[in-house]
């Protein structure tokens, strides 16, 4: 086996067949679409993993990937996209407090559980934004047991989310008083979320195209699944949509990114237009 001391990190040149094999593997495991048009992007990331794990030939490295789930996890981590910041698509947070949660809790008693899921949650900005927004803007936040879960396929991103340490760009949309109230100085201009807020969100690993992985998270009243389906093809989108449907309680809601439309993927959800946002609802009754 061609396993040698770590190489220099210079991108290796993959053949068209090697690109195809790798992209098919990533597709099967994640639903994400890559191809020859992203050759430079792919080769740079593969070269990084080959250098870190001490392989100088792609065939030897790929054999290692196929035999080692730990390496699969690390490979997937470097191909995920973690572009996010606090209060992104703020209109959906307004909709959450003004429309979605009031509709959910009209069937609940004070103290009842309400579950909110952010998937993929990347490095945590979205689920923490939900927590902060509710504390700042929803008067009923203390009347119910609000459980917020953030999930992602990228285990490296989840570790960063649990650390709760953020730079200026991630915080740029937050009002200064919110930053002062919920963050403490960290290092190099970074701020770290206060411990109580870090502990208010649970982080888990999940794969949207794996039904068993999604089912492990239980059911939710509201799901934020934004800006990930654009990386899938039609088959993977439908698979993810069905898994999300099963993860939402009857009558619960799904929030997608502003460029995404569930009506083009699945007819199982009902489109709902609220004052602040368009969202999708799992019908109260249905299969």
PDB file of C-alpha atoms in Angstrom:
ATOM      1  CA  UNK A   1       0.000   0.000   0.000  1.00  0.00           C
ATOM      2  CA  UNK A   2       1.393   3.410  -0.992  1.00  0.00           C
ATOM      3  CA  UNK A   3       1.283   4.977   2.411  1.00  0.00           C
ATOM      4  CA  UNK A   4       4.242   7.277   3.049  1.00  0.00           C
ATOM      5  CA  UNK A   5       5.143  10.199   5.289  1.00  0.00           C
ATOM      6  CA  UNK A   6       2.856  13.168   4.710  1.00  0.00           C
ATOM      7  CA  UNK A   7       3.288  14.742   1.304  1.00  0.00           C
ATOM      8  CA  UNK A   8       3.753  18.422   0.593  1.00  0.00           C
ATOM      9  CA  UNK A   9       0.051  19.156   0.117  1.00  0.00           C
ATOM     10  CA  UNK A  10       0.440  20.020  -3.579  1.00  0.00           C
ATOM     11  CA  UNK A  11      -2.761  19.123  -5.422  1.00  0.00           C
ATOM     12  CA  UNK A  12      -2.503  15.765  -7.143  1.00  0.00           C
ATOM     13  CA  UNK A  13      -3.827  15.433 -10.676  1.00  0.00           C
ATOM     14  CA  UNK A  14      -6.773  13.048 -10.692  1.00  0.00           C
ATOM     15  CA  UNK A  15      -7.869  11.241 -13.801  1.00  0.00           C
ATOM     16  CA  UNK A  16     -11.396  11.695 -15.106  1.00  0.00           C
ATOM     17  CA  UNK A  17     -12.247   8.209 -13.835  1.00  0.00           C
ATOM     18  CA  UNK A  18     -10.885   8.998 -10.372  1.00  0.00           C
ATOM     19  CA  UNK A  19     -12.930  12.204 -10.245  1.00  0.00           C
ATOM     20  CA  UNK A  20     -16.004  10.217 -11.267  1.00  0.00           C
ATOM     21  CA  UNK A  21     -15.418   7.519  -8.628  1.00  0.00           C
ATOM     22  CA  UNK A  22     -14.926  10.075  -5.883  1.00  0.00           C
ATOM     23  CA  UNK A  23     -17.972  12.123  -6.882  1.00  0.00           C
ATOM     24  CA  UNK A  24     -20.149   9.016  -7.032  1.00  0.00           C
ATOM     25  CA  UNK A  25     -18.935   8.043  -3.572  1.00  0.00           C
ATOM     26  CA  UNK A  26     -19.684  11.495  -2.128  1.00  0.00           C
ATOM     27  CA  UNK A  27     -23.098  11.474  -3.783  1.00  0.00           C
ATOM     28  CA  UNK A  28     -24.001   8.105  -2.294  1.00  0.00           C
ATOM     29  CA  UNK A  29     -22.936   9.191   1.163  1.00  0.00           C
ATOM     30  CA  UNK A  30     -24.212  12.787   1.234  1.00  0.00           C
ATOM     31  CA  UNK A  31     -26.524  13.490  -1.719  1.00  0.00           C
ATOM     32  CA  UNK A  32     -24.237  16.361  -2.769  1.00  0.00           C
ATOM     33  CA  UNK A  33     -23.414  16.742  -6.457  1.00  0.00           C
ATOM     34  CA  UNK A  34     -19.844  17.305  -7.626  1.00  0.00           C
ATOM     35  CA  UNK A  35     -18.303  16.726 -11.045  1.00  0.00           C
ATOM     36  CA  UNK A  36     -15.526  17.448 -13.529  1.00  0.00           C
ATOM     37  CA  UNK A  37     -16.518  21.132 -13.630  1.00  0.00           C
ATOM     38  CA  UNK A  38     -15.306  21.436 -10.018  1.00  0.00           C
ATOM     39  CA  UNK A  39     -12.029  19.631 -10.618  1.00  0.00           C
ATOM     40  CA  UNK A  40      -9.816  22.292  -8.994  1.00  0.00           C
ATOM     41  CA  UNK A  41     -12.066  22.451  -5.909  1.00  0.00           C
ATOM     42  CA  UNK A  42     -12.049  18.660  -5.629  1.00  0.00           C
ATOM     43  CA  UNK A  43      -8.313  18.156  -6.189  1.00  0.00           C
ATOM     44  CA  UNK A  44      -7.317  20.762  -3.619  1.00  0.00           C
ATOM     45  CA  UNK A  45      -9.403  19.105  -0.919  1.00  0.00           C
ATOM     46  CA  UNK A  46      -8.368  15.572  -1.796  1.00  0.00           C
ATOM     47  CA  UNK A  47      -4.717  16.632  -1.785  1.00  0.00           C
ATOM     48  CA  UNK A  48      -5.151  18.046   1.719  1.00  0.00           C
ATOM     49  CA  UNK A  49      -6.596  14.776   3.014  1.00  0.00           C
ATOM     50  CA  UNK A  50      -3.977  12.675   1.226  1.00  0.00           C
ATOM     51  CA  UNK A  51      -1.199  14.772   2.724  1.00  0.00           C
ATOM     52  CA  UNK A  52      -2.709  14.611   6.216  1.00  0.00           C
ATOM     53  CA  UNK A  53      -3.193  10.856   6.103  1.00  0.00           C
ATOM     54  CA  UNK A  54       0.148  10.058   4.441  1.00  0.00           C
ATOM     55  CA  UNK A  55      -0.956   8.818   1.013  1.00  0.00           C
ATOM     56  CA  UNK A  56       0.659   9.851  -2.281  1.00  0.00           C
ATOM     57  CA  UNK A  57      -1.495   7.925  -4.731  1.00  0.00           C
ATOM     58  CA  UNK A  58      -5.219   8.417  -5.096  1.00  0.00           C
ATOM     59  CA  UNK A  59      -6.031   4.709  -5.614  1.00  0.00           C
ATOM     60  CA  UNK A  60      -4.349   3.836  -2.312  1.00  0.00           C
ATOM     61  CA  UNK A  61      -6.069   6.739  -0.543  1.00  0.00           C
ATOM     62  CA  UNK A  62      -9.472   5.860  -1.976  1.00  0.00           C
ATOM     63  CA  UNK A  63      -9.086   2.247  -0.862  1.00  0.00           C
ATOM     64  CA  UNK A  64      -8.353   3.616   2.602  1.00  0.00           C
ATOM     65  CA  UNK A  65     -11.507   5.755   2.463  1.00  0.00           C
ATOM     66  CA  UNK A  66     -13.668   2.786   1.489  1.00  0.00           C
ATOM     67  CA  UNK A  67     -12.338   0.769   4.424  1.00  0.00           C
ATOM     68  CA  UNK A  68     -12.303   3.439   7.153  1.00  0.00           C
ATOM     69  CA  UNK A  69     -15.459   5.252   8.323  1.00  0.00           C
ATOM     70  CA  UNK A  70     -13.318   7.694  10.256  1.00  0.00           C
ATOM     71  CA  UNK A  71     -11.644   8.847   7.048  1.00  0.00           C
ATOM     72  CA  UNK A  72     -15.028   9.042   5.315  1.00  0.00           C
ATOM     73  CA  UNK A  73     -16.111  11.491   8.016  1.00  0.00           C
ATOM     74  CA  UNK A  74     -12.989  13.619   7.544  1.00  0.00           C
ATOM     75  CA  UNK A  75     -13.376  13.584   3.754  1.00  0.00           C
ATOM     76  CA  UNK A  76     -17.002  14.654   3.933  1.00  0.00           C
ATOM     77  CA  UNK A  77     -16.094  17.422   6.377  1.00  0.00           C
ATOM     78  CA  UNK A  78     -13.806  19.127   3.862  1.00  0.00           C
ATOM     79  CA  UNK A  79     -16.447  19.064   1.123  1.00  0.00           C
ATOM     80  CA  UNK A  80     -19.262  20.672   3.093  1.00  0.00           C
ATOM     81  CA  UNK A  81     -20.082  24.369   2.721  1.00  0.00           C
ATOM     82  CA  UNK A  82     -20.317  26.356   5.971  1.00  0.00           C
ATOM     83  CA  UNK A  83     -21.324  29.838   4.805  1.00  0.00           C
ATOM     84  CA  UNK A  84     -23.460  31.337   7.560  1.00  0.00           C
ATOM     85  CA  UNK A  85     -23.823  34.152  10.094  1.00  0.00           C
ATOM     86  CA  UNK A  86     -26.138  35.242  12.899  1.00  0.00           C
ATOM     87  CA  UNK A  87     -29.654  36.479  12.008  1.00  0.00           C
ATOM     88  CA  UNK A  88     -29.346  35.252   8.419  1.00  0.00           C
ATOM     89  CA  UNK A  89     -32.719  35.534   6.609  1.00  0.00           C
ATOM     90  CA  UNK A  90     -34.073  37.444   9.582  1.00  0.00           C
ATOM     91  CA  UNK A  91     -37.591  37.568   8.097  1.00  0.00           C
ATOM     92  CA  UNK A  92     -37.952  33.856   8.918  1.00  0.00           C
ATOM     93  CA  UNK A  93     -37.058  34.518  12.538  1.00  0.00           C
ATOM     94  CA  UNK A  94     -39.786  37.173  12.638  1.00  0.00           C
ATOM     95  CA  UNK A  95     -42.176  34.633  11.141  1.00  0.00           C
ATOM     96  CA  UNK A  96     -41.134  32.092  13.760  1.00  0.00           C
ATOM     97  CA  UNK A  97     -42.107  34.395  16.623  1.00  0.00           C
ATOM     98  CA  UNK A  98     -45.151  36.098  15.106  1.00  0.00           C
ATOM     99  CA  UNK A  99     -46.805  33.216  13.247  1.00  0.00           C
ATOM    100  CA  UNK A 100     -45.316  29.737  13.527  1.00  0.00           C
ATOM    101  CA  UNK A 101     -44.860  29.363  17.266  1.00  0.00           C
ATOM    102  CA  UNK A 102     -48.219  30.969  18.152  1.00  0.00           C
ATOM    103  CA  UNK A 103     -49.889  28.441  15.843  1.00  0.00           C
ATOM    104  CA  UNK A 104     -47.978  25.521  17.369  1.00  0.00           C
ATOM    105  CA  UNK A 105     -48.610  26.415  21.019  1.00  0.00           C
ATOM    106  CA  UNK A 106     -52.341  27.061  20.644  1.00  0.00           C
ATOM    107  CA  UNK A 107     -52.629  23.285  21.017  1.00  0.00           C
ATOM    108  CA  UNK A 108     -50.210  23.107  23.963  1.00  0.00           C
ATOM    109  CA  UNK A 109     -50.323  23.729  27.678  1.00  0.00           C
ATOM    110  CA  UNK A 110     -47.805  25.914  29.532  1.00  0.00           C
ATOM    111  CA  UNK A 111     -44.677  23.895  30.191  1.00  0.00           C
ATOM    112  CA  UNK A 112     -45.205  21.588  27.202  1.00  0.00           C
ATOM    113  CA  UNK A 113     -42.307  20.674  24.935  1.00  0.00           C
ATOM    114  CA  UNK A 114     -41.791  22.530  21.645  1.00  0.00           C
ATOM    115  CA  UNK A 115     -38.950  21.216  19.446  1.00  0.00           C
ATOM    116  CA  UNK A 116     -37.117  23.287  16.829  1.00  0.00           C
ATOM    117  CA  UNK A 117     -34.522  21.775  14.491  1.00  0.00           C
ATOM    118  CA  UNK A 118     -31.785  23.527  12.529  1.00  0.00           C
ATOM    119  CA  UNK A 119     -30.352  21.219   9.855  1.00  0.00           C
ATOM    120  CA  UNK A 120     -27.738  21.618   8.554  1.00  0.00           C
ATOM    121  CA  UNK A 121     -26.635  23.900  11.359  1.00  0.00           C
ATOM    122  CA  UNK A 122     -23.019  24.389  10.202  1.00  0.00           C
ATOM    123  CA  UNK A 123     -20.995  26.103  12.949  1.00  0.00           C
ATOM    124  CA  UNK A 124     -24.054  26.956  15.043  1.00  0.00           C
ATOM    125  CA  UNK A 125     -25.014  30.473  14.026  1.00  0.00           C
ATOM    126  CA  UNK A 126     -28.529  29.463  12.981  1.00  0.00           C
ATOM    127  CA  UNK A 127     -29.695  27.517  16.058  1.00  0.00           C
ATOM    128  CA  UNK A 128     -28.088  30.064  18.361  1.00  0.00           C
ATOM    129  CA  UNK A 129     -29.819  32.828  16.369  1.00  0.00           C
ATOM    130  CA  UNK A 130     -33.141  31.089  17.002  1.00  0.00           C
ATOM    131  CA  UNK A 131     -32.397  30.946  20.734  1.00  0.00           C
ATOM    132  CA  UNK A 132     -31.373  34.604  20.911  1.00  0.00           C
ATOM    133  CA  UNK A 133     -34.291  35.767  18.783  1.00  0.00           C
ATOM    134  CA  UNK A 134     -36.824  34.011  20.986  1.00  0.00           C
ATOM    135  CA  UNK A 135     -35.260  35.383  24.160  1.00  0.00           C
ATOM    136  CA  UNK A 136     -35.310  38.886  22.719  1.00  0.00           C
ATOM    137  CA  UNK A 137     -38.584  38.898  20.820  1.00  0.00           C
ATOM    138  CA  UNK A 138     -41.041  36.170  21.862  1.00  0.00           C
ATOM    139  CA  UNK A 139     -42.796  37.033  25.133  1.00  0.00           C
ATOM    140  CA  UNK A 140     -43.958  33.421  25.648  1.00  0.00           C
ATOM    141  CA  UNK A 141     -40.471  31.924  25.549  1.00  0.00           C
ATOM    142  CA  UNK A 142     -40.487  31.087  29.256  1.00  0.00           C
ATOM    143  CA  UNK A 143     -43.982  29.598  29.197  1.00  0.00           C
ATOM    144  CA  UNK A 144     -42.932  26.496  27.255  1.00  0.00           C
ATOM    145  CA  UNK A 145     -40.078  24.002  27.247  1.00  0.00           C
ATOM    146  CA  UNK A 146     -38.299  25.049  24.048  1.00  0.00           C
ATOM    147  CA  UNK A 147     -35.774  22.481  22.822  1.00  0.00           C
ATOM    148  CA  UNK A 148     -33.468  23.611  20.014  1.00  0.00           C
ATOM    149  CA  UNK A 149     -31.366  21.018  18.188  1.00  0.00           C
ATOM    150  CA  UNK A 150     -28.666  21.775  15.634  1.00  0.00           C
ATOM    151  CA  UNK A 151     -27.523  18.963  13.338  1.00  0.00           C
ATOM    152  CA  UNK A 152     -25.000  18.647  10.534  1.00  0.00           C
ATOM    153  CA  UNK A 153     -23.098  16.003   8.592  1.00  0.00           C
ATOM    154  CA  UNK A 154     -19.851  17.920   9.201  1.00  0.00           C
ATOM    155  CA  UNK A 155     -18.512  16.803  12.591  1.00  0.00           C
ATOM    156  CA  UNK A 156     -15.783  19.454  12.519  1.00  0.00           C
ATOM    157  CA  UNK A 157     -18.425  22.182  12.177  1.00  0.00           C
ATOM    158  CA  UNK A 158     -20.367  20.695  15.088  1.00  0.00           C
ATOM    159  CA  UNK A 159     -17.310  20.948  17.327  1.00  0.00           C
ATOM    160  CA  UNK A 160     -16.987  24.624  16.430  1.00  0.00           C
ATOM    161  CA  UNK A 161     -20.689  25.108  17.118  1.00  0.00           C
ATOM    162  CA  UNK A 162     -20.361  23.631  20.592  1.00  0.00           C
ATOM    163  CA  UNK A 163     -17.410  25.940  21.298  1.00  0.00           C
ATOM    164  CA  UNK A 164     -19.577  28.957  20.418  1.00  0.00           C
ATOM    165  CA  UNK A 165     -16.638  31.214  19.480  1.00  0.00           C
ATOM    166  CA  UNK A 166     -17.251  33.668  16.604  1.00  0.00           C
ATOM    167  CA  UNK A 167     -15.477  36.363  14.660  1.00  0.00           C
ATOM    168  CA  UNK A 168     -16.607  39.780  13.509  1.00  0.00           C
ATOM    169  CA  UNK A 169     -18.169  38.614  10.234  1.00  0.00           C
ATOM    170  CA  UNK A 170     -20.440  36.064  11.908  1.00  0.00           C
ATOM    171  CA  UNK A 171     -21.656  38.719  14.358  1.00  0.00           C
ATOM    172  CA  UNK A 172     -22.031  41.580  11.870  1.00  0.00           C
ATOM    173  CA  UNK A 173     -25.867  41.418  11.659  1.00  0.00           C
ATOM    174  CA  UNK A 174     -26.438  41.370  15.425  1.00  0.00           C
ATOM    175  CA  UNK A 175     -27.378  44.589  17.261  1.00  0.00           C
ATOM    176  CA  UNK A 176     -24.535  45.789  19.518  1.00  0.00           C
ATOM    177  CA  UNK A 177     -26.637  45.414  22.655  1.00  0.00           C
ATOM    178  CA  UNK A 178     -27.382  41.778  21.782  1.00  0.00           C
ATOM    179  CA  UNK A 179     -23.664  41.090  21.350  1.00  0.00           C
ATOM    180  CA  UNK A 180     -22.903  42.697  24.693  1.00  0.00           C
ATOM    181  CA  UNK A 181     -25.657  40.752  26.441  1.00  0.00           C
ATOM    182  CA  UNK A 182     -25.012  37.259  25.052  1.00  0.00           C
ATOM    183  CA  UNK A 183     -21.305  37.214  24.163  1.00  0.00           C
ATOM    184  CA  UNK A 184     -18.119  37.671  26.141  1.00  0.00           C
ATOM    185  CA  UNK A 185     -14.705  38.723  24.791  1.00  0.00           C
ATOM    186  CA  UNK A 186     -12.653  35.766  23.583  1.00  0.00           C
ATOM    187  CA  UNK A 187      -9.464  36.183  21.500  1.00  0.00           C
ATOM    188  CA  UNK A 188      -8.281  38.166  18.470  1.00  0.00           C
ATOM    189  CA  UNK A 189     -11.490  40.164  18.347  1.00  0.00           C
ATOM    190  CA  UNK A 190     -13.666  37.062  18.651  1.00  0.00           C
ATOM    191  CA  UNK A 191     -16.611  36.739  21.000  1.00  0.00           C
ATOM    192  CA  UNK A 192     -17.831  33.609  22.767  1.00  0.00           C
ATOM    193  CA  UNK A 193     -21.437  32.900  23.633  1.00  0.00           C
ATOM    194  CA  UNK A 194     -22.193  32.872  27.317  1.00  0.00           C
ATOM    195  CA  UNK A 195     -22.388  29.403  28.832  1.00  0.00           C
ATOM    196  CA  UNK A 196     -26.148  29.438  29.466  1.00  0.00           C
ATOM    197  CA  UNK A 197     -26.814  30.067  25.791  1.00  0.00           C
ATOM    198  CA  UNK A 198     -24.303  27.461  24.619  1.00  0.00           C
ATOM    199  CA  UNK A 199     -26.052  24.921  26.836  1.00  0.00           C
ATOM    200  CA  UNK A 200     -29.475  25.845  25.445  1.00  0.00           C
ATOM    201  CA  UNK A 201     -28.762  24.164  22.087  1.00  0.00           C
ATOM    202  CA  UNK A 202     -28.074  20.457  21.601  1.00  0.00           C
ATOM    203  CA  UNK A 203     -25.824  19.479  18.662  1.00  0.00           C
ATOM    204  CA  UNK A 204     -25.972  16.140  16.873  1.00  0.00           C
ATOM    205  CA  UNK A 205     -24.566  14.579  13.703  1.00  0.00           C
ATOM    206  CA  UNK A 206     -27.070  13.656  11.009  1.00  0.00           C
ATOM    207  CA  UNK A 207     -27.281  12.973   7.286  1.00  0.00           C
ATOM    208  CA  UNK A 208     -30.366  14.295   5.500  1.00  0.00           C
ATOM    209  CA  UNK A 209     -30.355  11.541   2.870  1.00  0.00           C
ATOM    210  CA  UNK A 210     -30.116   8.775   5.482  1.00  0.00           C
ATOM    211  CA  UNK A 211     -33.599   8.000   6.842  1.00  0.00           C
ATOM    212  CA  UNK A 212     -32.273   6.197   9.917  1.00  0.00           C
ATOM    213  CA  UNK A 213     -29.956   9.087  10.780  1.00  0.00           C
ATOM    214  CA  UNK A 214     -32.820  11.582  10.540  1.00  0.00           C
ATOM    215  CA  UNK A 215     -35.206   9.358  12.490  1.00  0.00           C
ATOM    216  CA  UNK A 216     -32.712   9.241  15.388  1.00  0.00           C
ATOM    217  CA  UNK A 217     -33.366  12.939  16.000  1.00  0.00           C
ATOM    218  CA  UNK A 218     -37.052  12.381  16.777  1.00  0.00           C
ATOM    219  CA  UNK A 219     -39.861  14.645  15.596  1.00  0.00           C
ATOM    220  CA  UNK A 220     -39.980  18.419  15.569  1.00  0.00           C
ATOM    221  CA  UNK A 221     -42.581  21.169  15.454  1.00  0.00           C
ATOM    222  CA  UNK A 222     -40.499  23.531  13.313  1.00  0.00           C
ATOM    223  CA  UNK A 223     -37.537  22.727  11.073  1.00  0.00           C
ATOM    224  CA  UNK A 224     -35.108  25.170   9.489  1.00  0.00           C
ATOM    225  CA  UNK A 225     -33.420  23.471   6.525  1.00  0.00           C
ATOM    226  CA  UNK A 226     -31.941  26.325   4.547  1.00  0.00           C
ATOM    227  CA  UNK A 227     -29.580  26.455   1.577  1.00  0.00           C
ATOM    228  CA  UNK A 228     -28.607  22.787   1.402  1.00  0.00           C
ATOM    229  CA  UNK A 229     -31.066  21.292  -1.107  1.00  0.00           C
ATOM    230  CA  UNK A 230     -29.476  23.458  -3.812  1.00  0.00           C
ATOM    231  CA  UNK A 231     -26.437  21.143  -3.627  1.00  0.00           C
ATOM    232  CA  UNK A 232     -28.557  18.022  -4.307  1.00  0.00           C
ATOM    233  CA  UNK A 233     -29.950  16.563  -7.514  1.00  0.00           C
ATOM    234  CA  UNK A 234     -33.664  15.796  -7.939  1.00  0.00           C
ATOM    235  CA  UNK A 235     -33.422  12.283  -6.505  1.00  0.00           C
ATOM    236  CA  UNK A 236     -31.516  13.402  -3.405  1.00  0.00           C
ATOM    237  CA  UNK A 237     -33.859  16.364  -2.887  1.00  0.00           C
ATOM    238  CA  UNK A 238     -36.879  14.072  -2.905  1.00  0.00           C
ATOM    239  CA  UNK A 239     -35.197  11.669  -0.492  1.00  0.00           C
ATOM    240  CA  UNK A 240     -34.300  14.524   1.861  1.00  0.00           C
ATOM    241  CA  UNK A 241     -37.821  15.979   1.563  1.00  0.00           C
ATOM    242  CA  UNK A 242     -39.397  12.664   2.548  1.00  0.00           C
ATOM    243  CA  UNK A 243     -37.029  12.325   5.498  1.00  0.00           C
ATOM    244  CA  UNK A 244     -37.842  15.869   6.611  1.00  0.00           C
ATOM    245  CA  UNK A 245     -41.574  15.197   6.269  1.00  0.00           C
ATOM    246  CA  UNK A 246     -41.248  12.201   8.572  1.00  0.00           C
ATOM    247  CA  UNK A 247     -39.264  14.327  11.063  1.00  0.00           C
ATOM    248  CA  UNK A 248     -42.008  16.958  11.400  1.00  0.00           C
ATOM    249  CA  UNK A 249     -45.035  16.570  13.628  1.00  0.00           C
ATOM    250  CA  UNK A 250     -48.407  16.826  11.831  1.00  0.00           C
ATOM    251  CA  UNK A 251     -49.196  20.528  11.602  1.00  0.00           C
ATOM    252  CA  UNK A 252     -45.508  21.448  11.963  1.00  0.00           C
ATOM    253  CA  UNK A 253     -43.529  23.749   9.698  1.00  0.00           C
ATOM    254  CA  UNK A 254     -40.494  23.640   7.401  1.00  0.00           C
ATOM    255  CA  UNK A 255     -38.462  26.757   6.529  1.00  0.00           C
ATOM    256  CA  UNK A 256     -36.243  26.603   3.427  1.00  0.00           C
ATOM    257  CA  UNK A 257     -33.729  29.059   1.981  1.00  0.00           C
ATOM    258  CA  UNK A 258     -35.071  31.938  -0.105  1.00  0.00           C
ATOM    259  CA  UNK A 259     -33.903  30.333  -3.380  1.00  0.00           C
ATOM    260  CA  UNK A 260     -35.437  26.937  -2.581  1.00  0.00           C
ATOM    261  CA  UNK A 261     -38.973  25.704  -3.258  1.00  0.00           C
ATOM    262  CA  UNK A 262     -40.501  22.547  -1.821  1.00  0.00           C
ATOM    263  CA  UNK A 263     -43.354  22.657  -4.341  1.00  0.00           C
ATOM    264  CA  UNK A 264     -40.835  21.701  -7.045  1.00  0.00           C
ATOM    265  CA  UNK A 265     -39.669  18.700  -5.013  1.00  0.00           C
ATOM    266  CA  UNK A 266     -42.612  17.162  -3.178  1.00  0.00           C
ATOM    267  CA  UNK A 267     -46.395  17.595  -3.047  1.00  0.00           C
ATOM    268  CA  UNK A 268     -46.624  16.296   0.509  1.00  0.00           C
ATOM    269  CA  UNK A 269     -46.197  19.734   2.096  1.00  0.00           C
ATOM    270  CA  UNK A 270     -48.698  22.607   2.005  1.00  0.00           C
ATOM    271  CA  UNK A 271     -47.335  26.032   1.069  1.00  0.00           C
ATOM    272  CA  UNK A 272     -48.245  28.665   3.665  1.00  0.00           C
ATOM    273  CA  UNK A 273     -47.913  32.408   3.170  1.00  0.00           C
ATOM    274  CA  UNK A 274     -47.456  34.409   6.355  1.00  0.00           C
ATOM    275  CA  UNK A 275     -46.824  38.107   6.872  1.00  0.00           C
ATOM    276  CA  UNK A 276     -43.059  37.675   7.097  1.00  0.00           C
ATOM    277  CA  UNK A 277     -42.249  34.545   5.088  1.00  0.00           C
ATOM    278  CA  UNK A 278     -43.393  31.689   2.905  1.00  0.00           C
ATOM    279  CA  UNK A 279     -42.992  28.339   4.639  1.00  0.00           C
ATOM    280  CA  UNK A 280     -44.177  24.746   4.202  1.00  0.00           C
ATOM    281  CA  UNK A 281     -46.451  22.807   6.525  1.00  0.00           C
ATOM    282  CA  UNK A 282     -46.948  19.110   7.097  1.00  0.00           C
ATOM    283  CA  UNK A 283     -50.726  18.676   7.012  1.00  0.00           C
ATOM    284  CA  UNK A 284     -52.507  17.879  10.269  1.00  0.00           C
ATOM    285  CA  UNK A 285     -53.768  14.662   8.736  1.00  0.00           C
ATOM    286  CA  UNK A 286     -52.025  12.590   6.103  1.00  0.00           C
ATOM    287  CA  UNK A 287     -49.855   9.568   5.396  1.00  0.00           C
TER     288      UNK A 287
END
